[in-house]
Backbone as JSON Lines, residues from 0, in Angstrom:
{"i":0,"aa":"M","n":[124.07,32.78,-65.42],"ca":[123.95,32.12,-66.7],"c":[124.89,32.79,-67.68]}
{"i":1,"aa":"D","n":[125.53,31.99,-68.5],"ca":[126.49,32.51,-69.47],"c":[125.78,32.94,-70.73]}
{"i":2,"aa":"L","n":[126.34,33.96,-71.33],"ca":[125.81,34.41,-72.61],"c":[126.33,33.49,-73.7]}
{"i":3,"aa":"P","n":[125.64,33.37,-74.81],"ca":[125.98,32.37,-75.82],"c":[127.39,32.49,-76.38]}
{"i":4,"aa":"N","n":[127.89,33.65,-76.71],"ca":[129.19,33.76,-77.35],"c":[130.28,34.19,-76.38]}
{"i":5,"aa":"E","n":[129.98,34.2,-75.12],"ca":[130.96,34.63,-74.15],"c":[131.52,33.4,-73.46]}
{"i":6,"aa":"P","n":[132.8,33.32,-73.33],"ca":[133.36,32.14,-72.66],"c":[133.04,32.18,-71.18]}
{"i":7,"aa":"S","n":[132.86,31.03,-70.61],"ca":[132.58,30.96,-69.18],"c":[133.87,31.21,-68.43]}
{"i":8,"aa":"P","n":[133.76,31.56,-67.16],"ca":[134.96,31.84,-66.39],"c":[135.91,30.66,-66.35]}
{"i":9,"aa":"S","n":[135.39,29.48,-66.34],"ca":[136.27,28.32,-66.26],"c":[136.97,28.06,-67.57]}
{"i":10,"aa":"S","n":[136.34,28.41,-68.7],"ca":[136.97,28.13,-69.98],"c":[138.02,29.17,-70.33]}
{"i":11,"aa":"T","n":[137.96,30.32,-69.71],"ca":[138.97,31.34,-70.01],"c":[140.22,31.13,-69.21]}
{"i":12,"aa":"S","n":[140.17,30.35,-68.18],"ca":[141.35,30.16,-67.34],"c":[142.3,29.12,-67.93]}
{"i":13,"aa":"G","n":[141.85,28.37,-68.93],"ca":[142.69,27.37,-69.53],"c":[142.59,26.02,-68.84]}
{"i":14,"aa":"H","n":[141.74,25.85,-67.84],"ca":[141.56,24.6,-67.12],"c":[140.28,23.94,-67.6]}
{"i":15,"aa":"P","n":[140.21,22.63,-67.52],"ca":[138.96,21.95,-67.92],"c":[137.84,22.32,-66.97]}
{"i":16,"aa":"P","n":[136.61,22.29,-67.44],"ca":[135.49,22.65,-66.58],"c":[135.4,21.72,-65.39]}
{"i":17,"aa":"Q","n":[135.01,22.29,-64.3],"ca":[134.87,21.5,-63.09],"c":[133.5,20.84,-63.09]}
{"i":18,"aa":"Q","n":[133.2,20.23,-62.0],"ca":[131.92,19.54,-61.9],"c":[130.8,20.51,-62.17]}
{"i":19,"aa":"G","n":[129.91,20.26,-62.74],"ca":[128.79,21.1,-63.09],"c":[128.38,20.78,-64.5]}
{"i":20,"aa":"G","n":[129.23,20.06,-65.19],"ca":[128.91,19.58,-66.5],"c":[128.87,20.63,-67.58]}
{"i":21,"aa":"E","n":[129.59,21.7,-67.4],"ca":[129.58,22.72,-68.46],"c":[130.32,22.17,-69.66]}
{"i":22,"aa":"S","n":[129.81,22.46,-70.81],"ca":[130.45,21.98,-72.02],"c":[131.52,22.96,-72.45]}
{"i":23,"aa":"K","n":[132.48,22.45,-73.18],"ca":[133.54,23.31,-73.67],"c":[133.02,24.13,-74.83]}
{"i":24,"aa":"Q","n":[133.28,25.4,-74.72],"ca":[132.93,26.29,-75.83],"c":[134.22,26.74,-76.48]}
{"i":25,"aa":"P","n":[134.18,26.95,-77.77],"ca":[135.43,27.36,-78.43],"c":[135.84,28.77,-77.97]}
{"i":26,"aa":"R","n":[137.1,28.94,-77.82],"ca":[137.61,30.24,-77.43],"c":[137.53,31.19,-78.61]}
{"i":27,"aa":"P","n":[137.25,32.47,-78.29],"ca":[137.26,33.42,-79.41],"c":[138.68,33.64,-79.89]}
{"i":28,"aa":"K","n":[138.81,33.88,-81.17],"ca":[140.13,34.08,-81.75],"c":[140.64,35.47,-81.38]}
{"i":29,"aa":"R","n":[141.87,35.49,-80.99],"ca":[142.5,36.77,-80.7],"c":[143.19,37.27,-81.95]}
{"i":30,"aa":"V","n":[143.01,38.57,-82.17],"ca":[143.66,39.17,-83.33],"c":[145.01,39.7,-82.86]}
{"i":31,"aa":"P","n":[146.09,39.21,-83.42],"ca":[147.4,39.69,-82.97],"c":[147.6,41.16,-83.39]}
{"i":32,"aa":"L","n":[148.13,41.94,-82.46],"ca":[148.4,43.35,-82.74],"c":[149.81,43.47,-83.27]}
{"i":33,"aa":"S","n":[149.94,44.11,-84.38],"ca":[151.28,44.26,-84.94],"c":[151.9,45.55,-84.42]}
{"i":34,"aa":"M","n":[153.17,45.54,-84.23],"ca":[153.87,46.72,-83.75],"c":[153.84,47.84,-84.8]}
{"i":35,"aa":"A","n":[153.85,47.47,-86.05],"ca":[153.79,48.49,-87.11],"c":[152.46,49.21,-87.07]}
{"i":36,"aa":"G","n":[151.38,48.49,-86.84],"ca":[150.06,49.11,-86.77],"c":[149.96,50.04,-85.58]}
{"i":37,"aa":"L","n":[150.48,49.61,-84.44],"ca":[150.46,50.46,-83.25],"c":[151.31,51.71,-83.46]}
{"i":38,"aa":"G","n":[152.46,51.55,-84.05],"ca":[153.34,52.69,-84.3],"c":[152.71,53.7,-85.25]}
{"i":39,"aa":"R","n":[152.06,53.19,-86.29],"ca":[151.41,54.08,-87.25],"c":[150.27,54.83,-86.59]}
{"i":40,"aa":"N","n":[149.45,54.13,-85.83],"ca":[148.33,54.78,-85.15],"c":[148.83,55.78,-84.11]}
{"i":41,"aa":"G","n":[149.88,55.44,-83.42],"ca":[150.44,56.35,-82.43],"c":[150.97,57.62,-83.08]}
{"i":42,"aa":"M","n":[151.61,57.48,-84.22],"ca":[152.13,58.65,-84.93],"c":[150.99,59.55,-85.41]}
{"i":43,"aa":"V","n":[149.91,58.96,-85.88],"ca":[148.76,59.75,-86.34],"c":[148.16,60.52,-85.17]}
{"i":44,"aa":"V","n":[148.0,59.86,-84.03],"ca":[147.45,60.52,-82.85],"c":[148.39,61.63,-82.38]}
{"i":45,"aa":"L","n":[149.68,61.36,-82.34],"ca":[150.66,62.36,-81.92],"c":[150.66,63.56,-82.87]}
{"i":46,"aa":"F","n":[150.67,63.31,-84.16],"ca":[150.65,64.4,-85.14],"c":[149.37,65.22,-85.03]}
{"i":47,"aa":"G","n":[148.23,64.54,-84.87],"ca":[146.96,65.25,-84.72],"c":[146.96,66.11,-83.46]}
{"i":48,"aa":"G","n":[147.51,65.6,-82.38],"ca":[147.6,66.37,-81.14],"c":[148.47,67.61,-81.31]}
{"i":49,"aa":"L","n":[149.6,67.47,-81.99],"ca":[150.47,68.62,-82.24],"c":[149.78,69.68,-83.09]}
{"i":50,"aa":"V","n":[149.05,69.25,-84.09],"ca":[148.32,70.2,-84.94],"c":[147.28,70.94,-84.12]}
{"i":51,"aa":"L","n":[146.56,70.24,-83.26],"ca":[145.55,70.9,-82.41],"c":[146.2,71.91,-81.47]}
{"i":52,"aa":"I","n":[147.33,71.57,-80.9],"ca":[148.02,72.5,-80.01],"c":[148.46,73.74,-80.76]}
{"i":53,"aa":"M","n":[149.0,73.56,-81.96],"ca":[149.45,74.71,-82.75],"c":[148.28,75.6,-83.16]}
{"i":54,"aa":"V","n":[147.17,75.01,-83.55],"ca":[145.99,75.8,-83.92],"c":[145.48,76.57,-82.71]}
{"i":55,"aa":"Y","n":[145.42,75.92,-81.54],"ca":[144.97,76.6,-80.33],"c":[145.9,77.77,-80.0]}
{"i":56,"aa":"A","n":[147.21,77.56,-80.06],"ca":[148.16,78.63,-79.74],"c":[148.0,79.8,-80.71]}
{"i":57,"aa":"F","n":[147.81,79.52,-81.98],"ca":[147.63,80.59,-82.97],"c":[146.36,81.39,-82.69]}
{"i":58,"aa":"V","n":[145.25,80.7,-82.47],"ca":[143.98,81.38,-82.21],"c":[144.07,82.18,-80.92]}
{"i":59,"aa":"H","n":[144.67,81.61,-79.9],"ca":[144.79,82.31,-78.61],"c":[145.63,83.57,-78.76]}
{"i":60,"aa":"R","n":[146.77,83.47,-79.42],"ca":[147.66,84.62,-79.56],"c":[147.05,85.71,-80.45]}
{"i":61,"aa":"M","n":[146.4,85.33,-81.51],"ca":[145.9,86.31,-82.48],"c":[144.56,86.93,-82.08]}
{"i":62,"aa":"F","n":[143.7,86.17,-81.41],"ca":[142.34,86.66,-81.2],"c":[141.91,86.76,-79.74]}
{"i":63,"aa":"L","n":[142.45,85.95,-78.86],"ca":[141.96,85.92,-77.49],"c":[142.83,86.69,-76.5]}
{"i":64,"aa":"A","n":[144.14,86.61,-76.62],"ca":[145.04,87.27,-75.67],"c":[145.12,88.76,-75.97]}
{"i":65,"aa":"P","n":[145.17,89.59,-74.95],"ca":[145.31,91.03,-75.19],"c":[146.71,91.32,-75.73]}
{"i":66,"aa":"P","n":[146.85,92.39,-76.5],"ca":[148.17,92.72,-77.05],"c":[149.13,93.12,-75.93]}
{"i":67,"aa":"V","n":[150.38,92.85,-76.14],"ca":[151.4,93.2,-75.16],"c":[151.79,94.65,-75.35]}
{"i":68,"aa":"E","n":[151.77,95.39,-74.25],"ca":[152.14,96.8,-74.29],"c":[153.67,96.91,-74.27]}
{"i":69,"aa":"P","n":[154.24,97.83,-75.03],"ca":[155.7,97.96,-75.04],"c":[156.27,98.56,-73.76]}
{"i":70,"aa":"E","n":[155.44,99.23,-72.96],"ca":[155.92,99.86,-71.74],"c":[155.4,99.1,-70.54]}
{"i":71,"aa":"V","n":[156.25,98.96,-69.55],"ca":[155.85,98.3,-68.31],"c":[155.42,99.38,-67.33]}
{"i":72,"aa":"I","n":[154.23,99.2,-66.79],"ca":[153.72,100.14,-65.81],"c":[153.61,99.39,-64.49]}
{"i":73,"aa":"V","n":[154.37,99.8,-63.52],"ca":[154.33,99.17,-62.21],"c":[153.45,100.01,-61.32]}
{"i":74,"aa":"E","n":[152.31,99.4,-60.92],"ca":[151.38,100.14,-60.07],"c":[151.87,100.13,-58.64]}
{"i":75,"aa":"G","n":[151.64,101.22,-57.96],"ca":[152.01,101.32,-56.56],"c":[153.45,101.71,-56.34]}
{"i":76,"aa":"K","n":[154.26,101.72,-57.38],"ca":[155.66,102.09,-57.25],"c":[155.88,103.36,-58.07]}
{"i":77,"aa":"P","n":[156.32,104.44,-57.44],"ca":[156.5,105.69,-58.18],"c":[157.62,105.56,-59.21]}
{"i":78,"aa":"H","n":[157.4,106.17,-60.33],"ca":[158.39,106.17,-61.41],"c":[159.35,107.33,-61.2]}
{"i":79,"aa":"V","n":[160.63,107.05,-61.14],"ca":[161.64,108.09,-60.99],"c":[161.93,108.65,-62.38]}
{"i":80,"aa":"I","n":[161.8,109.94,-62.52],"ca":[162.0,110.59,-63.82],"c":[163.5,110.69,-64.1]}
{"i":81,"aa":"Q","n":[163.91,110.15,-65.24],"ca":[165.31,110.21,-65.66],"c":[165.47,111.31,-66.69]}
{"i":82,"aa":"L","n":[166.51,112.11,-66.52],"ca":[166.7,113.23,-67.44],"c":[168.16,113.55,-67.62]}
{"i":83,"aa":"D","n":[168.42,114.36,-68.62],"ca":[169.75,114.94,-68.78],"c":[169.62,116.45,-68.79]}
{"i":84,"aa":"V","n":[170.69,117.11,-68.37],"ca":[170.72,118.57,-68.26],"c":[171.83,119.06,-69.18]}
{"i":85,"aa":"L","n":[171.46,119.93,-70.13],"ca":[172.42,120.46,-71.09],"c":[172.49,121.97,-70.97]}
{"i":86,"aa":"N","n":[173.69,122.5,-70.92],"ca":[173.91,123.93,-70.77],"c":[173.98,124.58,-72.15]}
{"i":87,"aa":"G","n":[172.99,125.4,-72.44],"ca":[172.97,126.13,-73.71],"c":[173.17,127.62,-73.51]}
{"i":88,"aa":"S","n":[173.59,128.02,-72.3],"ca":[173.74,129.45,-71.99],"c":[175.15,129.96,-72.22]}
{"i":89,"aa":"G","n":[176.12,129.08,-72.23],"ca":[177.51,129.51,-72.36],"c":[178.16,129.82,-71.02]}
{"i":90,"aa":"V","n":[177.43,129.79,-69.93],"ca":[177.97,130.07,-68.6],"c":[178.52,128.76,-68.02]}
{"i":91,"aa":"P","n":[179.81,128.73,-67.62],"ca":[180.41,127.49,-67.12],"c":[179.76,127.0,-65.83]}
{"i":92,"aa":"K","n":[179.78,125.69,-65.63],"ca":[179.32,125.0,-64.41],"c":[177.83,125.12,-64.13]}
{"i":93,"aa":"L","n":[177.06,125.66,-65.05],"ca":[175.63,125.84,-64.81],"c":[174.88,124.51,-64.84]}
{"i":94,"aa":"A","n":[175.29,123.59,-65.7],"ca":[174.64,122.28,-65.77],"c":[174.81,121.54,-64.45]}
{"i":95,"aa":"Q","n":[175.97,121.69,-63.81],"ca":[176.2,121.04,-62.51],"c":[175.28,121.61,-61.44]}
{"i":96,"aa":"R","n":[175.08,122.91,-61.44],"ca":[174.2,123.54,-60.45],"c":[172.75,123.06,-60.61]}
{"i":97,"aa":"F","n":[172.28,123.0,-61.85],"ca":[170.92,122.51,-62.12],"c":[170.8,121.03,-61.76]}
{"i":98,"aa":"T","n":[171.84,120.25,-62.05],"ca":[171.83,118.83,-61.73],"c":[171.72,118.62,-60.22]}
{"i":99,"aa":"D","n":[172.51,119.33,-59.45],"ca":[172.46,119.21,-57.99],"c":[171.07,119.58,-57.47]}
{"i":100,"aa":"Y","n":[170.5,120.63,-58.01],"ca":[169.17,121.09,-57.6],"c":[168.11,120.01,-57.87]}
{"i":101,"aa":"L","n":[168.16,119.44,-59.07],"ca":[167.16,118.43,-59.44],"c":[167.34,117.13,-58.66]}
{"i":102,"aa":"R","n":[168.57,116.72,-58.44],"ca":[168.82,115.49,-57.67],"c":[168.34,115.66,-56.23]}
{"i":103,"aa":"A","n":[168.5,116.84,-55.67],"ca":[168.03,117.08,-54.3],"c":[166.51,116.97,-54.2]}
{"i":104,"aa":"R","n":[165.82,117.07,-55.32],"ca":[164.37,116.96,-55.34],"c":[163.87,115.61,-55.85]}
{"i":105,"aa":"G","n":[164.76,114.64,-55.94],"ca":[164.36,113.28,-56.27],"c":[164.41,112.9,-57.73]}
{"i":106,"aa":"F","n":[164.89,113.78,-58.6],"ca":[165.01,113.45,-60.02],"c":[166.32,112.71,-60.26]}
{"i":107,"aa":"D","n":[166.31,111.82,-61.24],"ca":[167.51,111.05,-61.58],"c":[168.17,111.66,-62.81]}
{"i":108,"aa":"V","n":[169.14,112.53,-62.56],"ca":[169.88,113.15,-63.67],"c":[170.98,112.16,-64.05]}
{"i":109,"aa":"V","n":[170.85,111.58,-65.23],"ca":[171.79,110.54,-65.66],"c":[172.93,111.09,-66.5]}
{"i":110,"aa":"E","n":[172.77,112.31,-66.99],"ca":[173.83,112.9,-67.82],"c":[173.72,114.41,-67.78]}
{"i":111,"aa":"M","n":[174.86,115.05,-67.86],"ca":[174.87,116.51,-67.99],"c":[176.02,116.89,-68.9]}
{"i":112,"aa":"G","n":[175.87,118.04,-69.52],"ca":[176.91,118.48,-70.45],"c":[176.5,119.77,-71.12]}
{"i":113,"aa":"N","n":[177.15,120.05,-72.23],"ca":[176.86,121.26,-72.98],"c":[175.95,120.94,-74.15]}
{"i":114,"aa":"Y","n":[175.07,121.89,-74.45],"ca":[174.17,121.79,-75.59],"c":[174.97,122.13,-76.84]}
{"i":115,"aa":"G","n":[174.47,121.8,-78.0],"ca":[175.16,122.07,-79.25],"c":[175.4,123.55,-79.51]}
{"i":116,"aa":"E","n":[174.56,124.4,-78.97],"ca":[174.69,125.85,-79.12],"c":[174.91,126.46,-77.73]}
{"i":117,"aa":"S","n":[175.57,127.62,-77.69],"ca":[175.8,128.26,-76.39],"c":[175.07,129.6,-76.28]}
{"i":118,"aa":"D","n":[174.1,129.82,-77.14],"ca":[173.36,131.09,-77.08],"c":[171.85,130.87,-77.1]}
{"i":119,"aa":"V","n":[171.39,129.84,-76.4],"ca":[169.95,129.56,-76.3],"c":[169.35,130.63,-75.4]}
{"i":120,"aa":"S","n":[168.33,131.31,-75.89],"ca":[167.78,132.45,-75.13],"c":[166.9,132.01,-73.96]}
{"i":121,"aa":"T","n":[166.02,131.04,-74.15],"ca":[165.12,130.63,-73.06],"c":[165.31,129.14,-72.75]}
{"i":122,"aa":"T","n":[165.21,128.82,-71.49],"ca":[165.34,127.44,-71.03],"c":[164.14,126.62,-71.5]}
{"i":123,"aa":"L","n":[164.43,125.41,-71.99],"ca":[163.39,124.52,-72.51],"c":[163.41,123.19,-71.77]}
{"i":124,"aa":"V","n":[162.26,122.57,-71.71],"ca":[162.16,121.2,-71.19],"c":[161.59,120.36,-72.33]}
{"i":125,"aa":"L","n":[162.32,119.31,-72.69],"ca":[161.94,118.46,-73.82],"c":[161.46,117.1,-73.33]}
{"i":126,"aa":"D","n":[160.27,116.73,-73.76],"ca":[159.71,115.41,-73.48],"c":[160.34,114.43,-74.46]}
{"i":127,"aa":"R","n":[161.1,113.46,-73.95],"ca":[161.81,112.51,-74.81],"c":[161.12,111.16,-74.94]}
{"i":128,"aa":"S","n":[160.19,110.85,-74.03],"ca":[159.63,109.49,-74.01],"c":[158.14,109.43,-74.28]}
{"i":129,"aa":"G","n":[157.49,110.57,-74.49],"ca":[156.05,110.57,-74.67],"c":[155.31,110.69,-73.35]}
{"i":130,"aa":"N","n":[156.03,110.97,-72.28],"ca":[155.44,111.14,-70.96],"c":[155.44,112.64,-70.64]}
{"i":131,"aa":"L","n":[154.44,113.34,-71.16],"ca":[154.37,114.79,-71.01],"c":[154.27,115.21,-69.55]}
{"i":132,"aa":"Q","n":[153.63,114.4,-68.74],"ca":[153.5,114.73,-67.32],"c":[154.86,114.78,-66.63]}
{"i":133,"aa":"A","n":[155.76,113.89,-67.01],"ca":[157.1,113.9,-66.42],"c":[157.83,115.19,-66.79]}
{"i":134,"aa":"A","n":[157.7,115.61,-68.05],"ca":[158.34,116.86,-68.48],"c":[157.75,118.05,-67.75]}
{"i":135,"aa":"E","n":[156.45,118.04,-67.53],"ca":[155.8,119.14,-66.81],"c":[156.23,119.17,-65.35]}
{"i":136,"aa":"Q","n":[156.47,118.0,-64.74],"ca":[156.95,117.96,-63.36],"c":[158.33,118.6,-63.25]}
{"i":137,"aa":"V","n":[159.2,118.31,-64.2],"ca":[160.54,118.91,-64.2],"c":[160.43,120.42,-64.4]}
{"i":138,"aa":"A","n":[159.57,120.84,-65.33],"ca":[159.39,122.28,-65.57],"c":[158.88,122.97,-64.3]}
{"i":139,"aa":"D","n":[157.93,122.36,-63.62],"ca":[157.41,122.94,-62.37],"c":[158.51,123.05,-61.32]}
{"i":140,"aa":"A","n":[159.34,122.02,-61.2],"ca":[160.41,122.03,-60.2],"c":[161.43,123.14,-60.46]}
{"i":141,"aa":"L","n":[161.65,123.45,-61.73],"ca":[162.63,124.49,-62.09],"c":[162.02,125.88,-62.18]}
{"i":142,"aa":"G","n":[160.69,125.96,-62.15],"ca":[160.03,127.26,-62.29],"c":[159.92,127.7,-63.74]}
{"i":143,"aa":"I","n":[159.86,126.74,-64.64],"ca":[159.75,127.03,-66.08],"c":[158.28,126.94,-66.45]}
{"i":144,"aa":"P","n":[157.75,127.94,-67.16],"ca":[156.34,127.88,-67.58],"c":[156.1,126.65,-68.47]}
{"i":145,"aa":"R","n":[154.93,126.05,-68.31],"ca":[154.61,124.84,-69.08],"c":[154.53,125.09,-70.58]}
{"i":146,"aa":"E","n":[154.39,126.34,-70.98],"ca":[154.37,126.64,-72.43],"c":[155.72,126.33,-73.07]}
{"i":147,"aa":"R","n":[156.77,126.23,-72.26],"ca":[158.11,125.95,-72.8],"c":[158.47,124.46,-72.72]}
{"i":148,"aa":"V","n":[157.47,123.64,-72.49],"ca":[157.67,122.18,-72.55],"c":[157.35,121.74,-73.98]}
{"i":149,"aa":"R","n":[158.31,121.09,-74.62],"ca":[158.16,120.66,-76.02],"c":[158.27,119.14,-76.1]}
{"i":150,"aa":"R","n":[157.59,118.59,-77.09],"ca":[157.7,117.15,-77.36],"c":[158.75,116.94,-78.43]}
{"i":151,"aa":"Q","n":[159.79,116.24,-78.08],"ca":[160.82,115.79,-79.03],"c":[161.18,114.36,-78.64]}
{"i":152,"aa":"I","n":[160.32,113.44,-79.01],"ca":[160.48,112.05,-78.58],"c":[161.69,111.43,-79.29]}
{"i":153,"aa":"D","n":[162.53,110.8,-78.47],"ca":[163.72,110.13,-78.97],"c":[163.78,108.76,-78.31]}
{"i":154,"aa":"R","n":[163.34,107.73,-79.02],"ca":[163.27,106.38,-78.46],"c":[164.66,105.8,-78.19]}
{"i":155,"aa":"N","n":[165.69,106.36,-78.77],"ca":[167.05,105.87,-78.56],"c":[167.72,106.49,-77.34]}
{"i":156,"aa":"A","n":[167.14,107.51,-76.75],"ca":[167.77,108.23,-75.65],"c":[167.61,107.52,-74.31]}
{"i":157,"aa":"Y","n":[166.57,106.73,-74.13],"ca":[166.28,106.07,-72.85],"c":[166.19,107.06,-71.7]}
{"i":158,"aa":"L","n":[165.66,108.21,-71.99],"ca":[165.44,109.27,-71.01],"c":[163.99,109.69,-71.07]}
{"i":159,"aa":"D","n":[163.52,110.28,-69.98],"ca":[162.18,110.84,-69.97],"c":[162.19,112.29,-70.44]}
{"i":160,"aa":"V","n":[163.21,113.04,-70.01],"ca":[163.21,114.49,-70.2],"c":[164.63,114.98,-70.47]}
{"i":161,"aa":"T","n":[164.73,116.05,-71.26],"ca":[165.98,116.8,-71.42],"c":[165.71,118.25,-71.04]}
{"i":162,"aa":"V","n":[166.6,118.82,-70.23],"ca":[166.52,120.24,-69.88],"c":[167.64,120.95,-70.63]}
{"i":163,"aa":"V","n":[167.28,121.97,-71.4],"ca":[168.26,122.81,-72.1],"c":[168.25,124.17,-71.41]}
{"i":164,"aa":"I","n":[169.34,124.49,-70.72],"ca":[169.42,125.75,-69.96],"c":[169.72,126.89,-70.92]}
{"i":165,"aa":"G","n":[168.89,127.92,-70.84],"ca":[169.07,129.1,-71.68],"c":[169.62,130.28,-70.9]}
{"i":166,"aa":"K","n":[169.74,131.41,-71.58],"ca":[170.29,132.63,-70.97],"c":[169.37,133.24,-69.92]}
{"i":167,"aa":"D","n":[168.17,132.74,-69.81],"ca":[167.23,133.22,-68.78],"c":[167.39,132.47,-67.46]}
{"i":168,"aa":"F","n":[168.48,131.75,-67.26],"ca":[168.68,130.89,-66.1],"c":[168.57,131.62,-64.77]}
{"i":169,"aa":"R","n":[168.86,132.92,-64.73],"ca":[168.81,133.68,-63.46],"c":[167.39,133.78,-62.91]}
{"i":170,"aa":"T","n":[166.39,133.63,-63.76],"ca":[164.99,133.73,-63.32],"c":[164.45,132.41,-62.79]}
{"i":171,"aa":"L","n":[165.22,131.35,-62.88],"ca":[164.74,130.01,-62.51],"c":[165.1,129.66,-61.07]}
{"i":172,"aa":"K","n":[164.39,128.72,-60.5],"ca":[164.51,128.35,-59.08],"c":[165.91,127.93,-58.64]}
{"i":173,"aa":"P","n":[166.69,127.19,-59.44],"ca":[168.01,126.78,-58.94],"c":[168.92,127.95,-58.58]}
{"i":174,"aa":"L","n":[168.74,129.09,-59.2],"ca":[169.58,130.23,-58.87],"c":[168.91,131.22,-57.93]}
{"i":175,"aa":"Q","n":[167.67,130.99,-57.6],"ca":[166.97,131.88,-56.68],"c":[167.06,131.36,-55.25]}
{"i":176,"aa":"E","n":[167.44,130.14,-55.06],"ca":[167.5,129.56,-53.71],"c":[168.9,129.56,-53.19]}
């Protein structure tokens, strides 16, 4: 049975009713859709969607996501300590001898040269990156007491450690072996 305001299947097809004696019912009026109305509604939906995405991204970045650490820590892969060796003793070729010794033990000596002064009394190990353990490892390898490990962080150096060779170099491992 047909509902009162609903067109019958035969009346919606555009053909006259077949046998059965159904009466013609008026077709409902179709409201023409204007392209301007669709475009306006589409723009509102698109703009609203963009605003929601931006709000979500802001909230996620500011409150939900953990802060990004400036240092990358790779687990399971040992970090090779990078250092430079500077000769502050005034004795020629000493930086090369210390460099060879440290490289043979797996350290990455990226630079060697002379220190600004040539009369440094005791050998020092300087922590340049905030990784005190790396500086202590270098000190241990050279036979330098940990009390002579100093923090002098230099973010522009891109090094972990600096070794400054002093006049006490004869007491250290590179010259004892």
